[in-house]
């Protein structure tokens, strides 16, 4: 199967490229394909003639998006429409990734995880741009949109921008006090598991459409960071903070747990986030010293 991957030097793309390594993959980082250039996208898709396009390109600087809405919408929304049109013209399937930030997420910690029928209510420019991207992709009947959140999975030697979990691990390993939210409930997502779920949906020729795709379960960032420290066998020097105390430009949902039920019904069970954390820490060389989920 010929597969064209956009945004190929990103965090999730790295895992996607591994999951599709046995395919004929044409990987385009931003340097070789700017997805906001519709002519270039058309040419690249015609040249590759892929059976599948996987869009990993995104404007992911959530706070910067507040002052750069046109850039965020160009990449996260209108480029998705361009890719969907190109896929349709070539008869290719399309995979696109959405975000939990499309939900207002103002519910309390006991709320039910959002499923695919939950009404979105974005509270930031990034969130709105991602929602429009979902809609443009879903207009195409052969598109899979996987909504993910709080991605992690970077190798220890990564020099670029880090996600929340990488920042927590780096802080703990350096012996620093790490500030973590006590009022944000998340379902962290290991890029390796998201990429495996993507591969499953494509191989199983599952029904196209929207799928929530996160590691199973939920926890506050404080609980997630505590589990990381426990797995590393380190004393957790965690500083509890709340979203109200921080001066981030973009609003964050305080409750972002997503339900994987639809994905499970399509034949793919996402492992628990604790299990995913343990596998990631082992893969990055931070040998875990405790079993996931067991008390110290
Ligand atoms: N990270 C998370 O916690 C998270 C949470 C929810 C949803 N998501 C979604 O998951 C997907 C993957 O995220 P990620 O964490 O892998 O993001 P990432 O590491 O920031 O990767 C995104 C890639 O897109 C590239 N890109 C940006 N603008 C582009 C353009 N105009 N043309 C082509 N490529 C462009 C970036 O290149 P440069 O590095 O050169 O900018 C980067 O390599 C995205 O759709 C994101 O919205 C992520």
PDB file of C-alpha atoms in Angstrom, residues 20-253:
ATOM      1  CA  UNK A  20       3.455   1.757   8.468  1.00  0.00           C
ATOM      2  CA  UNK A  21       7.124   0.876   7.867  1.00  0.00           C
ATOM      3  CA  UNK A  22       6.179  -2.225   5.844  1.00  0.00           C
ATOM      4  CA  UNK A  23       4.228  -0.040   3.374  1.00  0.00           C
ATOM      5  CA  UNK A  24       5.491   2.039   0.488  1.00  0.00           C
ATOM      6  CA  UNK A  25       5.653   5.303   2.464  1.00  0.00           C
ATOM      7  CA  UNK A  26       6.303   8.770   1.073  1.00  0.00           C
ATOM      8  CA  UNK A  27       7.009  10.990   4.060  1.00  0.00           C
ATOM      9  CA  UNK A  28       6.842  14.774   3.671  1.00  0.00           C
ATOM     10  CA  UNK A  29       8.065  16.984   6.496  1.00  0.00           C
ATOM     11  CA  UNK A  30       7.110  20.651   6.264  1.00  0.00           C
ATOM     12  CA  UNK A  31      10.381  21.342   4.384  1.00  0.00           C
ATOM     13  CA  UNK A  32       9.223  19.299   1.371  1.00  0.00           C
ATOM     14  CA  UNK A  33       5.467  19.877   1.608  1.00  0.00           C
ATOM     15  CA  UNK A  34       3.775  22.887   3.176  1.00  0.00           C
ATOM     16  CA  UNK A  35       0.203  21.673   3.549  1.00  0.00           C
ATOM     17  CA  UNK A  36      -1.126  25.241   3.304  1.00  0.00           C
ATOM     18  CA  UNK A  37       0.133  25.376  -0.307  1.00  0.00           C
ATOM     19  CA  UNK A  38      -2.793  23.773  -2.104  1.00  0.00           C
ATOM     20  CA  UNK A  39      -1.011  23.563  -5.477  1.00  0.00           C
ATOM     21  CA  UNK A  40       1.946  21.806  -3.866  1.00  0.00           C
ATOM     22  CA  UNK A  41      -0.397  19.397  -2.067  1.00  0.00           C
ATOM     23  CA  UNK A  42      -2.162  18.613  -5.348  1.00  0.00           C
ATOM     24  CA  UNK A  43       1.170  17.958  -7.089  1.00  0.00           C
ATOM     25  CA  UNK A  44       2.519  15.811  -4.249  1.00  0.00           C
ATOM     26  CA  UNK A  45      -0.631  13.698  -4.119  1.00  0.00           C
ATOM     27  CA  UNK A  46      -0.716  13.267  -7.910  1.00  0.00           C
ATOM     28  CA  UNK A  47       2.954  12.301  -7.950  1.00  0.00           C
ATOM     29  CA  UNK A  48       2.628   9.788  -5.105  1.00  0.00           C
ATOM     30  CA  UNK A  49      -0.772   8.393  -6.155  1.00  0.00           C
ATOM     31  CA  UNK A  50      -1.283   7.066  -2.614  1.00  0.00           C
ATOM     32  CA  UNK A  51      -4.001   4.685  -1.445  1.00  0.00           C
ATOM     33  CA  UNK A  52      -3.870   6.450   1.917  1.00  0.00           C
ATOM     34  CA  UNK A  53      -2.944   9.962   3.116  1.00  0.00           C
ATOM     35  CA  UNK A  54      -2.085  10.393   6.801  1.00  0.00           C
ATOM     36  CA  UNK A  55      -2.082  14.021   7.897  1.00  0.00           C
ATOM     37  CA  UNK A  56       0.222  14.564  10.880  1.00  0.00           C
ATOM     38  CA  UNK A  57       0.807  18.246  10.078  1.00  0.00           C
ATOM     39  CA  UNK A  58      -0.651  20.698  12.558  1.00  0.00           C
ATOM     40  CA  UNK A  59      -0.172  24.095  14.143  1.00  0.00           C
ATOM     41  CA  UNK A  60       0.216  22.753  17.694  1.00  0.00           C
ATOM     42  CA  UNK A  61       1.442  25.849  19.556  1.00  0.00           C
ATOM     43  CA  UNK A  62      -1.795  26.268  21.443  1.00  0.00           C
ATOM     44  CA  UNK A  63      -0.940  29.582  23.121  1.00  0.00           C
ATOM     45  CA  UNK A  64       0.663  31.125  19.995  1.00  0.00           C
ATOM     46  CA  UNK A  65      -2.538  30.361  18.082  1.00  0.00           C
ATOM     47  CA  UNK A  66      -4.364  33.034  20.116  1.00  0.00           C
ATOM     48  CA  UNK A  67      -2.313  35.746  18.398  1.00  0.00           C
ATOM     49  CA  UNK A  68      -1.920  33.882  15.082  1.00  0.00           C
ATOM     50  CA  UNK A  69      -5.457  32.696  14.265  1.00  0.00           C
ATOM     51  CA  UNK A  70      -4.988  32.894  10.494  1.00  0.00           C
ATOM     52  CA  UNK A  71      -1.922  30.630  10.663  1.00  0.00           C
ATOM     53  CA  UNK A  72      -3.688  28.160  12.966  1.00  0.00           C
ATOM     54  CA  UNK A  73      -6.740  27.966  10.706  1.00  0.00           C
ATOM     55  CA  UNK A  74      -4.604  27.703   7.555  1.00  0.00           C
ATOM     56  CA  UNK A  75      -2.848  24.556   8.846  1.00  0.00           C
ATOM     57  CA  UNK A  76      -5.426  22.966  11.149  1.00  0.00           C
ATOM     58  CA  UNK A  77      -8.548  23.628   9.081  1.00  0.00           C
ATOM     59  CA  UNK A  78      -8.123  24.761   5.462  1.00  0.00           C
ATOM     60  CA  UNK A  79      -5.161  22.478   4.730  1.00  0.00           C
ATOM     61  CA  UNK A  80      -7.307  19.549   5.885  1.00  0.00           C
ATOM     62  CA  UNK A  81      -9.946  20.547   3.342  1.00  0.00           C
ATOM     63  CA  UNK A  82      -7.235  20.647   0.654  1.00  0.00           C
ATOM     64  CA  UNK A  83      -5.986  17.185   1.655  1.00  0.00           C
ATOM     65  CA  UNK A  84      -9.522  15.765   1.751  1.00  0.00           C
ATOM     66  CA  UNK A  85     -10.211  17.136  -1.750  1.00  0.00           C
ATOM     67  CA  UNK A  86      -6.929  15.703  -3.055  1.00  0.00           C
ATOM     68  CA  UNK A  87      -7.700  12.336  -1.442  1.00  0.00           C
ATOM     69  CA  UNK A  88     -11.158  12.317  -3.018  1.00  0.00           C
ATOM     70  CA  UNK A  89      -9.786  13.179  -6.444  1.00  0.00           C
ATOM     71  CA  UNK A  90      -7.328  10.227  -6.250  1.00  0.00           C
ATOM     72  CA  UNK A  91      -9.738   7.839  -4.503  1.00  0.00           C
ATOM     73  CA  UNK A  92      -7.449   7.615  -1.460  1.00  0.00           C
ATOM     74  CA  UNK A  93      -8.502   7.181   2.155  1.00  0.00           C
ATOM     75  CA  UNK A  94      -7.554   9.970   4.593  1.00  0.00           C
ATOM     76  CA  UNK A  95      -6.465   9.834   8.233  1.00  0.00           C
ATOM     77  CA  UNK A  96      -6.519  13.048  10.252  1.00  0.00           C
ATOM     78  CA  UNK A  97      -5.972  13.701  13.982  1.00  0.00           C
ATOM     79  CA  UNK A  98      -8.258  15.868  16.112  1.00  0.00           C
ATOM     80  CA  UNK A  99      -7.968  17.186  19.650  1.00  0.00           C
ATOM     81  CA  UNK A 100      -9.763  16.896  23.002  1.00  0.00           C
ATOM     82  CA  UNK A 101      -9.541  20.704  23.232  1.00  0.00           C
ATOM     83  CA  UNK A 102     -12.694  20.914  21.069  1.00  0.00           C
ATOM     84  CA  UNK A 103     -14.642  20.243  24.271  1.00  0.00           C
ATOM     85  CA  UNK A 104     -15.302  23.010  26.784  1.00  0.00           C
ATOM     86  CA  UNK A 105     -14.251  20.531  29.468  1.00  0.00           C
ATOM     87  CA  UNK A 106     -15.610  22.480  32.380  1.00  0.00           C
ATOM     88  CA  UNK A 107     -17.083  19.360  34.015  1.00  0.00           C
ATOM     89  CA  UNK A 108     -15.913  18.008  37.367  1.00  0.00           C
ATOM     90  CA  UNK A 109     -13.631  14.993  37.815  1.00  0.00           C
ATOM     91  CA  UNK A 110     -16.570  12.589  38.210  1.00  0.00           C
ATOM     92  CA  UNK A 111     -18.028  13.454  34.778  1.00  0.00           C
ATOM     93  CA  UNK A 112     -18.359  10.768  32.091  1.00  0.00           C
ATOM     94  CA  UNK A 113     -15.629  10.676  29.425  1.00  0.00           C
ATOM     95  CA  UNK A 114     -16.709  12.396  26.198  1.00  0.00           C
ATOM     96  CA  UNK A 115     -17.774  10.092  23.396  1.00  0.00           C
ATOM     97  CA  UNK A 116     -17.982  10.936  19.698  1.00  0.00           C
ATOM     98  CA  UNK A 117     -21.565  12.218  20.011  1.00  0.00           C
ATOM     99  CA  UNK A 118     -20.669  14.834  22.676  1.00  0.00           C
ATOM    100  CA  UNK A 119     -21.238  18.428  21.526  1.00  0.00           C
ATOM    101  CA  UNK A 120     -17.970  20.289  20.954  1.00  0.00           C
ATOM    102  CA  UNK A 121     -17.581  23.782  22.407  1.00  0.00           C
ATOM    103  CA  UNK A 122     -14.082  25.096  21.692  1.00  0.00           C
ATOM    104  CA  UNK A 123     -12.706  27.800  24.001  1.00  0.00           C
ATOM    105  CA  UNK A 124      -9.517  28.770  22.162  1.00  0.00           C
ATOM    106  CA  UNK A 125      -8.367  29.593  18.634  1.00  0.00           C
ATOM    107  CA  UNK A 126      -6.415  26.308  18.479  1.00  0.00           C
ATOM    108  CA  UNK A 127      -9.502  24.350  19.576  1.00  0.00           C
ATOM    109  CA  UNK A 128     -11.761  26.088  17.050  1.00  0.00           C
ATOM    110  CA  UNK A 129      -9.256  25.533  14.230  1.00  0.00           C
ATOM    111  CA  UNK A 130      -9.019  21.822  15.113  1.00  0.00           C
ATOM    112  CA  UNK A 131     -12.811  21.479  15.161  1.00  0.00           C
ATOM    113  CA  UNK A 132     -13.161  23.005  11.699  1.00  0.00           C
ATOM    114  CA  UNK A 133     -10.418  20.628  10.549  1.00  0.00           C
ATOM    115  CA  UNK A 134     -12.429  17.689  11.905  1.00  0.00           C
ATOM    116  CA  UNK A 135     -15.483  18.907   9.999  1.00  0.00           C
ATOM    117  CA  UNK A 136     -13.596  19.372   6.719  1.00  0.00           C
ATOM    118  CA  UNK A 137     -12.113  15.863   7.011  1.00  0.00           C
ATOM    119  CA  UNK A 138     -15.427  14.267   7.977  1.00  0.00           C
ATOM    120  CA  UNK A 139     -17.101  15.822   4.918  1.00  0.00           C
ATOM    121  CA  UNK A 140     -15.129  13.234   2.956  1.00  0.00           C
ATOM    122  CA  UNK A 141     -16.769   9.826   3.325  1.00  0.00           C
ATOM    123  CA  UNK A 142     -13.428   7.980   3.306  1.00  0.00           C
ATOM    124  CA  UNK A 143     -11.830   9.915   6.179  1.00  0.00           C
ATOM    125  CA  UNK A 144     -10.900   8.649   9.629  1.00  0.00           C
ATOM    126  CA  UNK A 145     -10.564  11.375  12.263  1.00  0.00           C
ATOM    127  CA  UNK A 146      -8.873  10.151  15.438  1.00  0.00           C
ATOM    128  CA  UNK A 147      -9.295  12.542  18.368  1.00  0.00           C
ATOM    129  CA  UNK A 148      -6.233  12.277  20.594  1.00  0.00           C
ATOM    130  CA  UNK A 149      -4.971  14.178  23.634  1.00  0.00           C
ATOM    131  CA  UNK A 150      -1.906  14.823  25.782  1.00  0.00           C
ATOM    132  CA  UNK A 151       0.410  12.948  23.425  1.00  0.00           C
ATOM    133  CA  UNK A 152       3.650  11.504  24.745  1.00  0.00           C
ATOM    134  CA  UNK A 153       6.330   9.213  23.382  1.00  0.00           C
ATOM    135  CA  UNK A 154       9.385  11.288  22.530  1.00  0.00           C
ATOM    136  CA  UNK A 155      12.794   9.651  22.938  1.00  0.00           C
ATOM    137  CA  UNK A 156      15.023  10.925  25.784  1.00  0.00           C
ATOM    138  CA  UNK A 157      17.475  12.525  23.340  1.00  0.00           C
ATOM    139  CA  UNK A 158      14.782  14.694  21.636  1.00  0.00           C
ATOM    140  CA  UNK A 159      16.018  18.276  21.350  1.00  0.00           C
ATOM    141  CA  UNK A 160      12.869  20.009  20.150  1.00  0.00           C
ATOM    142  CA  UNK A 161       9.736  21.168  21.902  1.00  0.00           C
ATOM    143  CA  UNK A 162       8.502  18.755  24.585  1.00  0.00           C
ATOM    144  CA  UNK A 163       4.982  17.766  25.565  1.00  0.00           C
ATOM    145  CA  UNK A 164       3.694  17.948  29.148  1.00  0.00           C
ATOM    146  CA  UNK A 165       4.771  14.412  30.061  1.00  0.00           C
ATOM    147  CA  UNK A 166       8.265  14.819  28.637  1.00  0.00           C
ATOM    148  CA  UNK A 167       8.600  18.039  30.650  1.00  0.00           C
ATOM    149  CA  UNK A 168       7.462  16.246  33.808  1.00  0.00           C
ATOM    150  CA  UNK A 169       9.919  13.357  33.304  1.00  0.00           C
ATOM    151  CA  UNK A 170      12.797  15.716  32.490  1.00  0.00           C
ATOM    152  CA  UNK A 171      12.040  17.761  35.620  1.00  0.00           C
ATOM    153  CA  UNK A 172      11.838  14.693  37.852  1.00  0.00           C
ATOM    154  CA  UNK A 173      15.054  13.246  36.406  1.00  0.00           C
ATOM    155  CA  UNK A 174      16.825  16.567  37.007  1.00  0.00           C
ATOM    156  CA  UNK A 175      15.574  16.557  40.621  1.00  0.00           C
ATOM    157  CA  UNK A 176      13.614  19.775  40.123  1.00  0.00           C
ATOM    158  CA  UNK A 177      10.275  20.588  41.703  1.00  0.00           C
ATOM    159  CA  UNK A 178       7.718  20.066  38.936  1.00  0.00           C
ATOM    160  CA  UNK A 179       4.521  22.180  38.792  1.00  0.00           C
ATOM    161  CA  UNK A 180       1.518  20.044  37.768  1.00  0.00           C
ATOM    162  CA  UNK A 181      -2.196  20.776  37.438  1.00  0.00           C
ATOM    163  CA  UNK A 182      -4.475  19.292  40.058  1.00  0.00           C
ATOM    164  CA  UNK A 183      -7.612  20.462  38.243  1.00  0.00           C
ATOM    165  CA  UNK A 184      -7.050  19.085  34.749  1.00  0.00           C
ATOM    166  CA  UNK A 185      -8.346  15.551  34.150  1.00  0.00           C
ATOM    167  CA  UNK A 186      -6.764  13.915  31.092  1.00  0.00           C
ATOM    168  CA  UNK A 187      -6.479  10.605  29.267  1.00  0.00           C
ATOM    169  CA  UNK A 188      -2.826  10.705  28.130  1.00  0.00           C
ATOM    170  CA  UNK A 189      -2.116   9.107  24.753  1.00  0.00           C
ATOM    171  CA  UNK A 190       1.060   7.190  23.835  1.00  0.00           C
ATOM    172  CA  UNK A 191       1.899   7.884  20.186  1.00  0.00           C
ATOM    173  CA  UNK A 192       2.838   4.210  19.666  1.00  0.00           C
ATOM    174  CA  UNK A 193      -0.694   3.137  20.690  1.00  0.00           C
ATOM    175  CA  UNK A 194      -2.346   5.866  18.604  1.00  0.00           C
ATOM    176  CA  UNK A 195      -0.299   4.780  15.581  1.00  0.00           C
ATOM    177  CA  UNK A 196      -1.247   1.115  16.191  1.00  0.00           C
ATOM    178  CA  UNK A 197      -4.933   2.089  16.407  1.00  0.00           C
ATOM    179  CA  UNK A 198      -4.560   4.009  13.134  1.00  0.00           C
ATOM    180  CA  UNK A 199      -3.050   0.973  11.451  1.00  0.00           C
ATOM    181  CA  UNK A 200      -5.817  -1.256  12.797  1.00  0.00           C
ATOM    182  CA  UNK A 201      -8.629   0.950  11.458  1.00  0.00           C
ATOM    183  CA  UNK A 202      -7.010   1.086   8.027  1.00  0.00           C
ATOM    184  CA  UNK A 203      -6.184  -2.636   7.819  1.00  0.00           C
ATOM    185  CA  UNK A 204      -9.592  -3.706   9.165  1.00  0.00           C
ATOM    186  CA  UNK A 205     -11.284  -1.331   6.708  1.00  0.00           C
ATOM    187  CA  UNK A 206     -13.345  -0.126   9.655  1.00  0.00           C
ATOM    188  CA  UNK A 207     -16.205   2.264   9.012  1.00  0.00           C
ATOM    189  CA  UNK A 208     -14.862   5.735   8.241  1.00  0.00           C
ATOM    190  CA  UNK A 209     -15.672   8.600  10.589  1.00  0.00           C
ATOM    191  CA  UNK A 210     -14.753  10.019  13.968  1.00  0.00           C
ATOM    192  CA  UNK A 211     -13.014   7.898  16.648  1.00  0.00           C
ATOM    193  CA  UNK A 212     -11.803   8.977  20.078  1.00  0.00           C
ATOM    194  CA  UNK A 213      -8.369   7.440  20.560  1.00  0.00           C
ATOM    195  CA  UNK A 214      -6.607   7.865  23.917  1.00  0.00           C
ATOM    196  CA  UNK A 215      -5.055   5.497  26.417  1.00  0.00           C
ATOM    197  CA  UNK A 216      -7.819   4.106  28.609  1.00  0.00           C
ATOM    198  CA  UNK A 217      -8.669   5.663  31.935  1.00  0.00           C
ATOM    199  CA  UNK A 218      -8.101   9.144  33.245  1.00  0.00           C
ATOM    200  CA  UNK A 219      -6.218  11.057  35.905  1.00  0.00           C
ATOM    201  CA  UNK A 220      -5.338  14.589  36.902  1.00  0.00           C
ATOM    202  CA  UNK A 221      -1.900  15.735  35.739  1.00  0.00           C
ATOM    203  CA  UNK A 222      -0.924  15.492  39.406  1.00  0.00           C
ATOM    204  CA  UNK A 223      -1.910  11.795  39.463  1.00  0.00           C
ATOM    205  CA  UNK A 224      -0.187  11.126  36.141  1.00  0.00           C
ATOM    206  CA  UNK A 225       3.025  12.800  37.352  1.00  0.00           C
ATOM    207  CA  UNK A 226       2.830  10.819  40.603  1.00  0.00           C
ATOM    208  CA  UNK A 227       2.604   7.569  38.619  1.00  0.00           C
ATOM    209  CA  UNK A 228       5.624   8.593  36.529  1.00  0.00           C
ATOM    210  CA  UNK A 229       7.647   9.248  39.679  1.00  0.00           C
ATOM    211  CA  UNK A 230       6.505   5.947  41.163  1.00  0.00           C
ATOM    212  CA  UNK A 231       7.481   4.022  38.012  1.00  0.00           C
ATOM    213  CA  UNK A 232      10.868   5.738  38.006  1.00  0.00           C
ATOM    214  CA  UNK A 233      11.294   4.924  41.699  1.00  0.00           C
ATOM    215  CA  UNK A 234      11.861   8.591  42.449  1.00  0.00           C
ATOM    216  CA  UNK A 235      10.550  10.828  45.174  1.00  0.00           C
ATOM    217  CA  UNK A 236       7.908  12.989  43.503  1.00  0.00           C
ATOM    218  CA  UNK A 237       8.733  16.662  44.043  1.00  0.00           C
ATOM    219  CA  UNK A 238       5.448  17.889  42.612  1.00  0.00           C
ATOM    220  CA  UNK A 239       4.072  21.378  43.076  1.00  0.00           C
ATOM    221  CA  UNK A 240       0.261  21.337  42.845  1.00  0.00           C
ATOM    222  CA  UNK A 241      -1.062  24.198  40.707  1.00  0.00           C
ATOM    223  CA  UNK A 242      -4.466  25.075  39.229  1.00  0.00           C
ATOM    224  CA  UNK A 243      -5.392  26.415  35.806  1.00  0.00           C
ATOM    225  CA  UNK A 244      -6.651  29.641  37.455  1.00  0.00           C
ATOM    226  CA  UNK A 245      -3.137  30.336  38.802  1.00  0.00           C
ATOM    227  CA  UNK A 246      -1.425  30.130  35.410  1.00  0.00           C
ATOM    228  CA  UNK A 247      -1.270  32.871  32.827  1.00  0.00           C
ATOM    229  CA  UNK A 248      -1.548  30.782  29.679  1.00  0.00           C
ATOM    230  CA  UNK A 249      -2.907  32.641  26.659  1.00  0.00           C
ATOM    231  CA  UNK A 250      -5.280  29.833  25.605  1.00  0.00           C
ATOM    232  CA  UNK A 251      -8.002  28.339  27.814  1.00  0.00           C
ATOM    233  CA  UNK A 252      -7.548  24.640  28.644  1.00  0.00           C
ATOM    234  CA  UNK A 253     -10.380  22.222  29.314  1.00  0.00           C
TER     235      UNK A 253
END
